[in-house]
Coordinates of C-alpha atoms in Angstrom, one line a residue:
X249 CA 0.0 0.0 0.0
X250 CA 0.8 3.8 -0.7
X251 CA -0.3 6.1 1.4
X252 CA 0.4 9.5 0.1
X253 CA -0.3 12.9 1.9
X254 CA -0.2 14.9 -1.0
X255 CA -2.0 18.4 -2.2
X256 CA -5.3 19.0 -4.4
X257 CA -5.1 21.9 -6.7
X258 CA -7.5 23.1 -9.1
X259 CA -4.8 24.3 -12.3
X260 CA -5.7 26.9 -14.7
X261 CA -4.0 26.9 -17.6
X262 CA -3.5 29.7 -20.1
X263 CA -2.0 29.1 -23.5
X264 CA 0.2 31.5 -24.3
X265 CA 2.9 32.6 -27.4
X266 CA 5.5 33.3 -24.8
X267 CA 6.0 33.2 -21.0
X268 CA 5.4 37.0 -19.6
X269 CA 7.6 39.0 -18.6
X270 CA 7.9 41.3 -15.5
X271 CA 5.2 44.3 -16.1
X272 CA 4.2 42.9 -19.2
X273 CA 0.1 41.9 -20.2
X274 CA -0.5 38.6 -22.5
X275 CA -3.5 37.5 -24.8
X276 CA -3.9 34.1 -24.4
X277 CA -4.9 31.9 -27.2
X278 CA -6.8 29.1 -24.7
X279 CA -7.4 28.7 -21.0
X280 CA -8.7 25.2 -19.5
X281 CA -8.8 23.6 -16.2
X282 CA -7.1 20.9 -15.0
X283 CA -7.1 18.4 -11.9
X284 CA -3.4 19.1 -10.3
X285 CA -1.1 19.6 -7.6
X286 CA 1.9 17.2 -7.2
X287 CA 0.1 15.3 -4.3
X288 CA -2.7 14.1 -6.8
X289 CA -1.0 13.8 -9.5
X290 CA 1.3 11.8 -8.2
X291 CA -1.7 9.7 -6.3
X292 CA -3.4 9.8 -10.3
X293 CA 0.4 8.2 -11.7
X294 CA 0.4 5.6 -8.7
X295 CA -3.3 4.2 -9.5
X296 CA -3.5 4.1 -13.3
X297 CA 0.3 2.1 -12.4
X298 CA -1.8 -0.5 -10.4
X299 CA -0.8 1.0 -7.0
X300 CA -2.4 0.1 -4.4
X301 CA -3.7 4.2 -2.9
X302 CA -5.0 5.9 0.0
X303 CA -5.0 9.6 -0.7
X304 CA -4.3 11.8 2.3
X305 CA -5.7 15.4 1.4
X306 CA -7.9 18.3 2.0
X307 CA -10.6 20.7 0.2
X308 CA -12.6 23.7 0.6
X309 CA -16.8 24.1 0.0
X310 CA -15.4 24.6 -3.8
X311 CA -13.6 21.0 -4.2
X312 CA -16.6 18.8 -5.2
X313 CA -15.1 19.4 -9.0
X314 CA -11.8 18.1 -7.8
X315 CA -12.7 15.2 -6.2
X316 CA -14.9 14.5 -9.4
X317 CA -11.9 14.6 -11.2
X318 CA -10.2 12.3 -8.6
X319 CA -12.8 9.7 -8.9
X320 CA -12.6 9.5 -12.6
X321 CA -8.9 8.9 -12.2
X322 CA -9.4 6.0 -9.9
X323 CA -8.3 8.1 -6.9
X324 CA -10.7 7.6 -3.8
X325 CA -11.4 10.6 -1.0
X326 CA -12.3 8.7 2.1
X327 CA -9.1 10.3 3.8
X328 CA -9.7 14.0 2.0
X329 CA -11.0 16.6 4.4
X330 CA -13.6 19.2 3.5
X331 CA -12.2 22.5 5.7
X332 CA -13.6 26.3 5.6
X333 CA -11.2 27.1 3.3
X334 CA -10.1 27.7 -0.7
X335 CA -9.1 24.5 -2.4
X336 CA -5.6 25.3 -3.4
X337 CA -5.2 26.0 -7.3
X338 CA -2.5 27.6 -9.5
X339 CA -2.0 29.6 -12.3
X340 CA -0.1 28.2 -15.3
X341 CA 0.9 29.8 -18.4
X342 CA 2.6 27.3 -20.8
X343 CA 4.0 28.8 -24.4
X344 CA 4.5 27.2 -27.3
X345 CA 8.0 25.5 -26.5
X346 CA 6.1 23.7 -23.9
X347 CA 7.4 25.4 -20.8
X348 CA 6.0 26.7 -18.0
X349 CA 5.6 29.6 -15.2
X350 CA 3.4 28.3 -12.3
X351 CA 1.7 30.3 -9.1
X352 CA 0.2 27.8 -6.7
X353 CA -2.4 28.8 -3.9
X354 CA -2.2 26.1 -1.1
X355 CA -5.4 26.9 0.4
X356 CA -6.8 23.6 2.0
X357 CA -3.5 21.8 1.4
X358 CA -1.9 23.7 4.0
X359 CA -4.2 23.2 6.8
X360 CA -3.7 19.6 7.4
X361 CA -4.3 18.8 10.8
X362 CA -3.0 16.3 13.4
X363 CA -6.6 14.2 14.1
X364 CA -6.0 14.1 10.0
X365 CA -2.9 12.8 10.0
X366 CA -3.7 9.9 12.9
X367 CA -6.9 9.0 11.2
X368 CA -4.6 7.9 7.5
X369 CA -2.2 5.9 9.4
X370 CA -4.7 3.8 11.6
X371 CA -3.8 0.6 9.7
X372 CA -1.1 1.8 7.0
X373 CA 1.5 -0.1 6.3
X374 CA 4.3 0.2 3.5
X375 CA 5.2 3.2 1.9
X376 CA 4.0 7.0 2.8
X377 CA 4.6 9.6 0.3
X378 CA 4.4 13.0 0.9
X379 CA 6.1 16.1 -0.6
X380 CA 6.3 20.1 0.5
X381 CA 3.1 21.4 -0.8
X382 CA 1.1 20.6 2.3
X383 CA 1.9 21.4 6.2
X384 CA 2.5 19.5 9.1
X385 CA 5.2 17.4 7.0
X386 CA 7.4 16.9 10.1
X387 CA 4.2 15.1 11.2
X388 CA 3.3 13.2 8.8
X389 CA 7.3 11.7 8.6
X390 CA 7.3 11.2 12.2
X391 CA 4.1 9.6 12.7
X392 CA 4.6 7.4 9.6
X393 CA 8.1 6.0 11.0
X394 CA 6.6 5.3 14.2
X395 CA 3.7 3.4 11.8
X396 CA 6.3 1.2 11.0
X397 CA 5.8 2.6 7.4
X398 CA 8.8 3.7 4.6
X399 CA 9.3 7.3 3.9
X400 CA 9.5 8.6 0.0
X401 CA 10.0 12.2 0.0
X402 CA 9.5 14.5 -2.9
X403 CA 11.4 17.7 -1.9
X404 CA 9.4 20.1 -3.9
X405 CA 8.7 23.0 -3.9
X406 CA 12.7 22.9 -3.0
X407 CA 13.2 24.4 0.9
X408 CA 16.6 23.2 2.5
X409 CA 14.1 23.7 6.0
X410 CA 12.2 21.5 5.2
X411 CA 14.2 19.2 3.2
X412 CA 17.6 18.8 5.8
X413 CA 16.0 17.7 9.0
X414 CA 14.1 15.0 7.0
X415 CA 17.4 13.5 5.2
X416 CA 18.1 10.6 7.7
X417 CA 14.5 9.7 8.2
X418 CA 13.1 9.2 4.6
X419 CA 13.4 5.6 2.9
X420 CA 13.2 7.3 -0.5
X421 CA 14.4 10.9 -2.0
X422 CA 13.3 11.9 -5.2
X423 CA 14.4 15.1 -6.8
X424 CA 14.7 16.5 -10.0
X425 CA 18.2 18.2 -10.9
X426 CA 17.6 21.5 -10.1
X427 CA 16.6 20.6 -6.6
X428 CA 19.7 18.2 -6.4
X429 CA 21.8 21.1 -7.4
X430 CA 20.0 23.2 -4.9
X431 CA 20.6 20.1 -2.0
X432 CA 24.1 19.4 -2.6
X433 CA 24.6 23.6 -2.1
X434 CA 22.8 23.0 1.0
X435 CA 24.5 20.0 2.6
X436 CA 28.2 20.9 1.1
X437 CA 27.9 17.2 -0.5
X438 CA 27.1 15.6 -3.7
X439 CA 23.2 13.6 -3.2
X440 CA 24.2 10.5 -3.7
X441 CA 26.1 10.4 -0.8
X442 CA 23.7 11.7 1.4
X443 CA 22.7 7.9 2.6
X444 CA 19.7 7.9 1.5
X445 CA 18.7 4.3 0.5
X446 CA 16.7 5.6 -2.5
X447 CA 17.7 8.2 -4.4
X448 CA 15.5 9.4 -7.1
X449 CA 17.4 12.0 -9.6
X450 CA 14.8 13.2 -12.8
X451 CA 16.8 14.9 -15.3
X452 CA 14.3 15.8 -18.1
X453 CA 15.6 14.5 -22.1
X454 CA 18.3 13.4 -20.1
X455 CA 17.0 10.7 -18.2
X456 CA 16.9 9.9 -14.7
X457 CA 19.5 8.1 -12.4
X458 CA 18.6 6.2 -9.5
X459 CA 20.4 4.7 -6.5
X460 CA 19.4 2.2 -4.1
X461 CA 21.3 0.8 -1.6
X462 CA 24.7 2.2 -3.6
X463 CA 23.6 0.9 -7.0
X464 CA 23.2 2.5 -10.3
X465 CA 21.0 2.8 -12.1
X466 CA 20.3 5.0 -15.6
X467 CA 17.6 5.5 -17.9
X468 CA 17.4 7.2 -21.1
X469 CA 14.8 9.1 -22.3
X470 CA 12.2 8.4 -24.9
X471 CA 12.0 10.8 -27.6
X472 CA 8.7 12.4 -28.1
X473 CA 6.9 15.6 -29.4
X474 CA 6.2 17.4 -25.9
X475 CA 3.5 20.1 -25.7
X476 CA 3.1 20.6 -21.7
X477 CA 5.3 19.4 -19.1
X478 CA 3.4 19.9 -16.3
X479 CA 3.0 17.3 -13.9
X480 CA 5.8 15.7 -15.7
X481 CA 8.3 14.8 -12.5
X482 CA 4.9 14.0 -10.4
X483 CA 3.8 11.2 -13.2
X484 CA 7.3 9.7 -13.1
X485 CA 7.8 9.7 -9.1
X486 CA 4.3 8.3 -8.8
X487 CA 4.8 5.6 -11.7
X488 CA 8.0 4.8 -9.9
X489 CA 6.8 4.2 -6.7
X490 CA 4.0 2.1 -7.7
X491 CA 5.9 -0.4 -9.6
X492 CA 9.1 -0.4 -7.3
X493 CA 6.4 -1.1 -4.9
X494 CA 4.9 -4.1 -6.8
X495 CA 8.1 -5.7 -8.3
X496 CA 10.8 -4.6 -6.2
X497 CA 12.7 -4.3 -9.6
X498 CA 14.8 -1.2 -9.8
X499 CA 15.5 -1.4 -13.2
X500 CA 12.3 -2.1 -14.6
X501 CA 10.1 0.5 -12.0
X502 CA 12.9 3.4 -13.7
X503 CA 12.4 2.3 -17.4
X504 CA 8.1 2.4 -16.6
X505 CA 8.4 5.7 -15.0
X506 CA 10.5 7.4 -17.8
X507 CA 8.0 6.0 -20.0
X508 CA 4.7 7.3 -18.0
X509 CA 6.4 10.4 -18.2
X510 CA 7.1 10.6 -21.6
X511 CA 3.5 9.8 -23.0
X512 CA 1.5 12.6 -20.2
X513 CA 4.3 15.3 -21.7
X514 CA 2.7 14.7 -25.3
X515 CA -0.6 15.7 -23.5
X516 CA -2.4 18.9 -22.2
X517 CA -2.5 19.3 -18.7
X518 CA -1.4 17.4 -15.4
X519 CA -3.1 14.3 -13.6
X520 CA -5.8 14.0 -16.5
X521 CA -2.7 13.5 -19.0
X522 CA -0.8 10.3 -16.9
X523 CA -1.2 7.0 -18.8
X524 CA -2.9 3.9 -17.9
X525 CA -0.7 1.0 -17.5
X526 CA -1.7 -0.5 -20.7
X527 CA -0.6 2.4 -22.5
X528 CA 2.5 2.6 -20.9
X529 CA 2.9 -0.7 -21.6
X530 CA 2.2 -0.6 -25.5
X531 CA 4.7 2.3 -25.8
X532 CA 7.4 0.3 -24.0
X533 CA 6.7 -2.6 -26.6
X534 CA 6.9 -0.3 -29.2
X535 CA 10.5 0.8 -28.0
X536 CA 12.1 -2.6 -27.8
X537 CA 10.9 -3.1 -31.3

């Protein structure tokens, strides 16, 4: 099982020519909204893997859309609180070389409680996710170790406060390379020797490396057309996770993962783009071919 404390965002998404700049006022050429926020996307990538999910989470009186959306991805609510506050949401702008500039609200996602924290771990067992774009993480680590459960961090949004106390507590670190580049400035040290078991490094049409234990591992990437990359690091960690989980093959949870990841870039927005496992599984075929 995979229990992940993760955040619910409503994303709105404006097509635009180019990314704004400071002081400056853009038409955009389409606007569409999107389930999103790394906690559900990566709950979205671990069920259409086959993961076995309990998403930890919280809404305001405006979430019933989101946990529509949730359903229809095959991720449950029955540990998703309904507080007097704004679902979290953020702003995207994405221009026609598929990048991004993102504002996130937390809202909801950052009034987590302890009662909601004690109530998803009666029973738990496994892995807990969790990542920085919901409170109480400190919490949720602590609580889960004492569960007997593994830890998989996502250090994102990147905060050396949050991130450094947690480093010889989590099971699992996963990182892209910008926030590995932004870790090792923090700890004086290269990752990879920070003694985490798991280490999780995405690194975009580069690939992704992964240790565990001490051994390497490298993936390449698949080349593909990519219009939005949104989501694109939550779809691999979740993919990841969910396989590793299921196979306990290193090797073949990285190679799924970089493959997940490479079909939900070809598509418009976040959780709604991830592949089913089928799919992933067809492209994979494809590439061996």
């Amino acid at each position: 099982m995979i229990t992940n404390f993760g955040s619910i965002n409503i994303d709105h998404v404006y097509q635009v020519t180019n990314l704004p700049k400071a002081g400056e006022t853009l038409s955009a050429k389409s606007y569409a909204r999107y389930l999103g926020g790394k906690g559900v996307n990566q709950s979205v990538a671990i069920a259409k893997a086959g993961g076995t999910l309990r998403h930890v989470g919280a809404v305001g009186a405006d979430g019933d859309w989101a946990l529509a959306q949730m359903a229809n991805n095959g991720v449950g609510d029955d540990h998703v609180a309904r507080l007097d506050i704004a679902t979290g949401h953020a702003i995207i702008y994405v221009d026609d070389s598929a990048e991004n500039q993102i504002v996130i609200l937390g809202g909801a996602n950052t009034a987590l409680t302890e009662q909601i924290v004690d109530d998803a771990l009666v029973d738990a067992m496994g892995w807990v996710l969790f990542q920085n774009e919901t409170n109480m993480i400190d919490v949720i680590a602590a609580k889960s170790a004492d569960a007997g459960c593994k830890l998989a961090y996502a250090a994102a949004p990147f905060s050396k406060e949050h991130a450094l106390p947690l480093l010889d507590k989590i099971d699992l670190l996963a990182v892209n390379e910008t926030e590995a580049n932004d870790l090792a400035d923090a700890t004086g040290r290269k990752v990879e020797d920070l003694g985490v078991p798991i280490l999780l490094v995405t690194k975009g049409s580069a690939g992704a490396d992964l240790w565990v234990d001490g051994k390497y591992f490298h993936q390449t990437a698949f080349k593909v057309d990519a219009v939005d990359t949104t989501g694109a690091g939550d779809t691999f960690l979740g993919s990841f996770l969910a396989q590793y989980d299921e196979t306990n093959d290193p090797a073949r949870a990285l190679q799924y993962a970089t493959a997940a990841s490479a079909i939900q870039v070809t598509r418009q927005g976040a959780a709604n783009a991830i592949p089913d496992k089928k799919d992933v599984i067809k492209f994979l075929e494809a590439q061996v071919k």
